[in-house]
């Protein structure tokens, strides 16, 4: 039961992440990026997928998150707007980090 709650939490969270990308400068990249873990968490709810797949996809998200990490951290708060590219890169890196965690939790669940 707890596993299903966790997986539904990730399904909803990643779907909301995808929804708020509509006004991003490059939504054609980020909407699919967040819909992939949405689907994969739902796929895990169906009892499908294996640990290696989820771990591998999480590793890809982690490498991308590290690559996106800004050269100078300026925060990610919404009230800061998008004043600099570092804020946008920080948000992207944080979102990819959430995808990593979601995929690795899917790998850990039975």
Tab-separated table of N, CA and C in Angstrom:
chain	number	residue	atom	x	y	z
A	1	UNK	N	0.822	-1.204	0.000
A	1	UNK	CA	0.000	0.000	0.000
A	1	UNK	C	0.860	1.259	0.000
A	2	UNK	N	1.899	1.276	0.853
A	2	UNK	CA	2.781	2.438	0.939
A	2	UNK	C	3.495	2.643	-0.390
A	3	UNK	N	3.883	1.529	-1.028
A	3	UNK	CA	4.564	1.632	-2.320
A	3	UNK	C	3.679	2.294	-3.366
A	4	UNK	N	2.404	1.941	-3.376
A	4	UNK	CA	1.482	2.537	-4.345
A	4	UNK	C	1.308	4.026	-4.086
A	5	UNK	N	1.251	4.420	-2.831
A	5	UNK	CA	1.130	5.843	-2.497
A	5	UNK	C	2.370	6.604	-2.982
A	6	UNK	N	3.541	6.013	-2.746
A	6	UNK	CA	4.789	6.653	-3.183
A	6	UNK	C	4.806	6.789	-4.700
A	7	UNK	N	4.445	5.725	-5.390
A	7	UNK	CA	4.456	5.774	-6.855
A	7	UNK	C	3.432	6.763	-7.403
A	8	UNK	N	2.233	6.803	-6.798
A	8	UNK	CA	1.232	7.775	-7.249
A	8	UNK	C	1.710	9.202	-6.971
A	9	UNK	N	2.403	9.398	-5.855
A	9	UNK	CA	2.974	10.715	-5.569
A	9	UNK	C	3.908	11.139	-6.700
A	10	UNK	N	4.795	10.229	-7.124
A	10	UNK	CA	5.731	10.562	-8.196
A	10	UNK	C	5.009	10.771	-9.530
A	11	UNK	N	3.995	9.965	-9.809
A	11	UNK	CA	3.234	10.146	-11.047
A	11	UNK	C	2.640	11.549	-11.092
A	12	UNK	N	1.993	11.949	-10.024
A	12	UNK	CA	1.360	13.271	-9.977
A	12	UNK	C	2.421	14.377	-10.006
A	13	UNK	N	3.490	14.219	-9.238
A	13	UNK	CA	4.529	15.247	-9.183
A	13	UNK	C	5.161	15.477	-10.553
A	14	UNK	N	5.551	14.393	-11.232
A	14	UNK	CA	6.191	14.565	-12.534
A	14	UNK	C	5.210	15.104	-13.571
A	15	UNK	N	3.935	14.732	-13.455
A	15	UNK	CA	2.935	15.281	-14.372
A	15	UNK	C	2.773	16.781	-14.158
A	16	UNK	N	2.746	17.204	-12.909
A	16	UNK	CA	2.667	18.644	-12.618
A	16	UNK	C	3.919	19.349	-13.128
A	17	UNK	N	5.095	18.738	-12.938
A	17	UNK	CA	6.334	19.311	-13.480
A	17	UNK	C	6.189	19.523	-14.990
A	18	UNK	N	5.621	18.535	-15.693
A	18	UNK	CA	5.441	18.657	-17.144
A	18	UNK	C	4.463	19.784	-17.478
A	19	UNK	N	3.381	19.898	-16.707
A	19	UNK	CA	2.379	20.935	-16.973
A	19	UNK	C	2.946	22.350	-16.845
A	20	UNK	N	3.809	22.573	-15.864
A	20	UNK	CA	4.310	23.935	-15.660
A	20	UNK	C	5.411	24.311	-16.648
A	21	UNK	N	5.753	23.413	-17.548
A	21	UNK	CA	6.775	23.714	-18.547
A	21	UNK	C	6.212	24.415	-19.781
A	22	UNK	N	4.884	24.617	-19.835
A	22	UNK	CA	4.274	25.194	-21.030
A	22	UNK	C	4.828	26.568	-21.382
A	23	UNK	N	5.266	27.339	-20.388
A	23	UNK	CA	5.780	28.683	-20.677
A	23	UNK	C	7.304	28.752	-20.601
A	24	UNK	N	7.950	27.598	-20.567
A	24	UNK	CA	9.405	27.535	-20.551
A	24	UNK	C	9.930	27.931	-21.930
A	25	UNK	N	11.141	28.472	-22.002
A	25	UNK	CA	11.695	28.829	-23.315
A	25	UNK	C	11.840	27.622	-24.258
A	26	UNK	N	11.980	26.423	-23.713
A	26	UNK	CA	12.113	25.226	-24.552
A	26	UNK	C	11.210	24.103	-24.033
A	27	UNK	N	9.887	24.299	-24.115
A	27	UNK	CA	8.972	23.283	-23.575
A	27	UNK	C	9.035	21.960	-24.332
A	28	UNK	N	9.420	21.987	-25.593
A	28	UNK	CA	9.497	20.773	-26.398
A	28	UNK	C	10.564	19.816	-25.860
A	29	UNK	N	11.492	20.319	-25.053
A	29	UNK	CA	12.489	19.464	-24.402
A	29	UNK	C	11.976	18.997	-23.051
A	30	UNK	N	11.483	19.930	-22.238
A	30	UNK	CA	11.215	19.637	-20.832
A	30	UNK	C	9.891	18.949	-20.577
A	31	UNK	N	8.890	19.157	-21.407
A	31	UNK	CA	7.626	18.437	-21.206
A	31	UNK	C	7.846	16.923	-21.382
A	32	UNK	N	8.484	16.479	-22.475
A	32	UNK	CA	8.751	15.039	-22.575
A	32	UNK	C	9.687	14.511	-21.487
A	33	UNK	N	10.654	15.332	-21.070
A	33	UNK	CA	11.588	14.897	-20.021
A	33	UNK	C	10.819	14.533	-18.763
A	34	UNK	N	9.793	15.292	-18.409
A	34	UNK	CA	9.019	14.998	-17.202
A	34	UNK	C	7.901	13.987	-17.449
A	35	UNK	N	7.445	13.855	-18.683
A	35	UNK	CA	6.427	12.846	-18.963
A	35	UNK	C	7.025	11.439	-18.968
A	36	UNK	N	8.307	11.316	-19.282
A	36	UNK	CA	8.951	9.993	-19.268
A	36	UNK	C	8.930	9.390	-17.865
A	37	UNK	N	9.415	10.094	-16.821
A	37	UNK	CA	9.313	9.478	-15.489
A	37	UNK	C	7.868	9.346	-15.000
A	38	UNK	N	6.972	10.210	-15.485
A	38	UNK	CA	5.558	10.047	-15.147
A	38	UNK	C	5.088	8.677	-15.626
A	39	UNK	N	5.359	8.397	-16.886
A	39	UNK	CA	4.960	7.110	-17.451
A	39	UNK	C	5.670	5.952	-16.759
A	40	UNK	N	6.962	6.098	-16.514
A	40	UNK	CA	7.720	4.997	-15.916
A	40	UNK	C	7.255	4.676	-14.494
A	41	UNK	N	6.884	5.697	-13.735
A	41	UNK	CA	6.337	5.438	-12.393
A	41	UNK	C	4.979	4.744	-12.497
A	42	UNK	N	4.171	5.162	-13.475
A	42	UNK	CA	2.892	4.488	-13.697
A	42	UNK	C	3.118	3.048	-14.155
A	43	UNK	N	4.122	2.850	-14.988
A	43	UNK	CA	4.508	1.519	-15.462
A	43	UNK	C	4.882	0.630	-14.276
A	44	UNK	N	5.602	1.204	-13.319
A	44	UNK	CA	5.982	0.458	-12.103
A	44	UNK	C	4.741	0.114	-11.280
A	45	UNK	N	3.752	1.004	-11.266
A	45	UNK	CA	2.493	0.716	-10.568
A	45	UNK	C	1.816	-0.527	-11.136
A	46	UNK	N	2.026	-0.778	-12.419
A	46	UNK	CA	1.439	-1.952	-13.072
A	46	UNK	C	2.253	-3.209	-12.793
A	47	UNK	N	3.360	-3.063	-12.046
A	47	UNK	CA	4.204	-4.207	-11.717
A	47	UNK	C	5.178	-4.565	-12.817
A	48	UNK	N	5.448	-3.617	-13.703
A	48	UNK	CA	6.319	-3.888	-14.840
A	48	UNK	C	7.646	-3.158	-14.673
A	49	UNK	N	8.599	-3.527	-15.495
A	49	UNK	CA	9.917	-2.908	-15.428
A	49	UNK	C	10.800	-3.629	-14.431
A	50	UNK	N	12.096	-3.505	-14.622
A	50	UNK	CA	13.014	-4.155	-13.704
A	50	UNK	C	13.974	-3.141	-13.093
A	51	UNK	N	14.658	-3.582	-12.059
A	51	UNK	CA	15.543	-2.703	-11.297
A	51	UNK	C	16.626	-2.090	-12.175
A	52	UNK	N	17.192	-2.880	-13.069
A	52	UNK	CA	18.289	-2.396	-13.912
A	52	UNK	C	17.809	-1.256	-14.807
A	53	UNK	N	16.622	-1.391	-15.382
A	53	UNK	CA	16.076	-0.343	-16.247
A	53	UNK	C	15.905	0.959	-15.469
A	54	UNK	N	15.266	0.874	-14.306
A	54	UNK	CA	15.018	2.081	-13.520
A	54	UNK	C	16.321	2.695	-13.005
A	55	UNK	N	17.245	1.857	-12.584
A	55	UNK	CA	18.524	2.373	-12.115
A	55	UNK	C	19.287	3.042	-13.254
A	56	UNK	N	19.284	2.417	-14.423
A	56	UNK	CA	19.986	2.976	-15.585
A	56	UNK	C	19.405	4.307	-16.028
A	57	UNK	N	18.092	4.398	-16.085
A	57	UNK	CA	17.449	5.656	-16.471
A	57	UNK	C	17.729	6.720	-15.416
A	58	UNK	N	17.698	6.340	-14.145
A	58	UNK	CA	18.042	7.279	-13.080
A	58	UNK	C	19.476	7.766	-13.209
A	59	UNK	N	20.369	6.894	-13.596
A	59	UNK	CA	21.766	7.279	-13.793
A	59	UNK	C	21.898	8.286	-14.938
A	60	UNK	N	21.145	8.082	-16.005
A	60	UNK	CA	21.147	9.055	-17.113
A	60	UNK	C	20.640	10.415	-16.645
A	61	UNK	N	19.553	10.411	-15.864
A	61	UNK	CA	19.044	11.670	-15.321
A	61	UNK	C	20.082	12.338	-14.424
A	62	UNK	N	20.790	11.551	-13.616
A	62	UNK	CA	21.817	12.105	-12.738
A	62	UNK	C	22.945	12.756	-13.543
A	63	UNK	N	23.403	12.080	-14.570
A	63	UNK	CA	24.479	12.658	-15.395
A	63	UNK	C	24.027	13.950	-16.063
A	64	UNK	N	22.767	13.981	-16.519
A	64	UNK	CA	22.239	15.186	-17.151
A	64	UNK	C	22.101	16.306	-16.118
A	65	UNK	N	21.670	15.951	-14.903
A	65	UNK	CA	21.538	16.951	-13.835
A	65	UNK	C	22.894	17.575	-13.506
A	66	UNK	N	23.923	16.747	-13.449
A	66	UNK	CA	25.271	17.265	-13.173
A	66	UNK	C	25.716	18.166	-14.310
A	67	UNK	N	25.428	17.769	-15.538
A	67	UNK	CA	25.799	18.568	-16.702
A	67	UNK	C	25.070	19.914	-16.723
A	68	UNK	N	23.834	19.944	-16.267
A	68	UNK	CA	23.033	21.170	-16.271
A	68	UNK	C	23.335	22.088	-15.091
A	69	UNK	N	24.069	21.596	-14.096
A	69	UNK	CA	24.300	22.399	-12.896
A	69	UNK	C	24.981	23.712	-13.283
A	70	UNK	N	24.473	24.835	-12.772
A	70	UNK	CA	24.997	26.141	-13.193
A	70	UNK	C	26.418	26.396	-12.695
A	71	UNK	N	27.182	27.181	-13.461
A	71	UNK	CA	28.543	27.519	-13.035
A	71	UNK	C	28.564	28.338	-11.741
A	72	UNK	N	27.531	29.135	-11.533
A	72	UNK	CA	27.414	29.932	-10.300
A	72	UNK	C	25.988	29.766	-9.775
A	73	UNK	N	25.860	29.246	-8.565
A	73	UNK	CA	24.533	29.005	-7.980
A	73	UNK	C	23.912	30.324	-7.566
A	74	UNK	N	22.716	30.606	-8.097
A	74	UNK	CA	21.989	31.833	-7.753
A	74	UNK	C	20.607	31.534	-7.208
A	75	UNK	N	20.317	30.281	-6.961
A	75	UNK	CA	19.023	29.903	-6.392
A	75	UNK	C	18.055	29.427	-7.450
A	76	UNK	N	16.867	29.044	-6.998
A	76	UNK	CA	15.831	28.534	-7.895
A	76	UNK	C	14.448	29.083	-7.545
A	77	UNK	N	14.365	30.033	-6.644
A	77	UNK	CA	13.071	30.508	-6.162
A	77	UNK	C	12.251	31.158	-7.271
A	78	UNK	N	10.944	30.946	-7.203
A	78	UNK	CA	10.056	31.498	-8.225
A	78	UNK	C	10.006	33.012	-8.193
A	79	UNK	N	10.149	33.614	-7.014
A	79	UNK	CA	10.069	35.071	-6.937
A	79	UNK	C	11.286	35.752	-7.548
A	80	UNK	N	12.314	34.977	-7.866
A	80	UNK	CA	13.491	35.538	-8.509
A	80	UNK	C	13.298	35.675	-10.018
A	81	UNK	N	12.266	35.064	-10.556
A	81	UNK	CA	12.042	35.101	-11.987
A	81	UNK	C	13.156	34.372	-12.710
A	82	UNK	N	13.380	34.772	-13.960
A	82	UNK	CA	14.463	34.185	-14.732
A	82	UNK	C	15.446	35.296	-15.071
A	83	UNK	N	16.037	35.874	-14.039
A	83	UNK	CA	16.950	36.991	-14.240
A	83	UNK	C	18.225	36.568	-14.950
A	84	UNK	N	18.705	35.361	-14.667
A	84	UNK	CA	19.948	34.903	-15.268
A	84	UNK	C	19.808	33.459	-15.729
A	85	UNK	N	20.718	33.059	-16.574
A	85	UNK	CA	20.739	31.678	-17.045
A	85	UNK	C	21.069	30.722	-15.904
A	86	UNK	N	21.804	31.199	-14.893
A	86	UNK	CA	22.153	30.339	-13.764
A	86	UNK	C	20.919	29.894	-12.986
A	87	UNK	N	19.920	30.755	-12.864
A	87	UNK	CA	18.679	30.386	-12.175
A	87	UNK	C	17.954	29.308	-12.978
A	88	UNK	N	17.883	29.482	-14.291
A	88	UNK	CA	17.225	28.492	-15.139
A	88	UNK	C	17.975	27.155	-15.111
A	89	UNK	N	19.289	27.197	-15.185
A	89	UNK	CA	20.067	25.962	-15.122
A	89	UNK	C	19.913	25.275	-13.765
A	90	UNK	N	19.840	26.067	-12.708
A	90	UNK	CA	19.632	25.502	-11.378
A	90	UNK	C	18.300	24.789	-11.269
A	91	UNK	N	17.263	25.387	-11.834
A	91	UNK	CA	15.936	24.754	-11.811
A	91	UNK	C	15.933	23.471	-12.624
A	92	UNK	N	16.557	23.519	-13.794
A	92	UNK	CA	16.610	22.327	-14.632
A	92	UNK	C	17.386	21.207	-13.936
A	93	UNK	N	18.499	21.550	-13.328
A	93	UNK	CA	19.310	20.567	-12.621
A	93	UNK	C	18.536	19.964	-11.449
A	94	UNK	N	17.813	20.790	-10.717
A	94	UNK	CA	17.018	20.307	-9.596
A	94	UNK	C	15.906	19.369	-10.069
A	95	UNK	N	15.237	19.725	-11.157
A	95	UNK	CA	14.193	18.867	-11.704
A	95	UNK	C	14.732	17.523	-12.161
A	96	UNK	N	15.897	17.544	-12.794
A	96	UNK	CA	16.520	16.296	-13.229
A	96	UNK	C	16.962	15.465	-12.030
A	97	UNK	N	17.380	16.138	-10.971
A	97	UNK	CA	17.719	15.427	-9.742
A	97	UNK	C	16.500	14.741	-9.150
A	98	UNK	N	15.344	15.395	-9.220
A	98	UNK	CA	14.093	14.765	-8.755
A	98	UNK	C	13.769	13.544	-9.601
A	99	UNK	N	14.011	13.628	-10.910
A	99	UNK	CA	13.788	12.477	-11.791
A	99	UNK	C	14.708	11.328	-11.393
A	100	UNK	N	15.956	11.642	-11.059
A	100	UNK	CA	16.903	10.627	-10.611
A	100	UNK	C	16.372	9.914	-9.372
A	101	UNK	N	15.968	10.690	-8.386
A	101	UNK	CA	15.456	10.116	-7.142
A	101	UNK	C	14.221	9.259	-7.406
A	102	UNK	N	13.314	9.756	-8.240
A	102	UNK	CA	12.111	8.991	-8.567
A	102	UNK	C	12.425	7.657	-9.221
A	103	UNK	N	13.352	7.671	-10.164
A	103	UNK	CA	13.709	6.427	-10.857
A	103	UNK	C	14.404	5.457	-9.917
A	104	UNK	N	15.254	5.960	-9.047
A	104	UNK	CA	15.960	5.070	-8.118
A	104	UNK	C	15.020	4.516	-7.052
A	105	UNK	N	14.024	5.281	-6.667
A	105	UNK	CA	13.019	4.735	-5.742
A	105	UNK	C	12.208	3.654	-6.451
A	106	UNK	N	11.877	3.877	-7.709
A	106	UNK	CA	11.181	2.830	-8.481
A	106	UNK	C	12.036	1.565	-8.557
A	107	UNK	N	13.345	1.740	-8.720
A	107	UNK	CA	14.248	0.576	-8.779
A	107	UNK	C	14.263	-0.160	-7.446
A	108	UNK	N	14.156	0.580	-6.352
A	108	UNK	CA	14.242	-0.034	-5.027
A	108	UNK	C	12.962	-0.723	-4.601
A	109	UNK	N	11.826	-0.303	-5.146
A	109	UNK	CA	10.542	-0.894	-4.755
A	109	UNK	C	10.356	-2.267	-5.394
A	110	UNK	N	9.651	-3.131	-4.703
A	110	UNK	CA	9.401	-4.500	-5.198
A	110	UNK	C	8.358	-4.482	-6.283
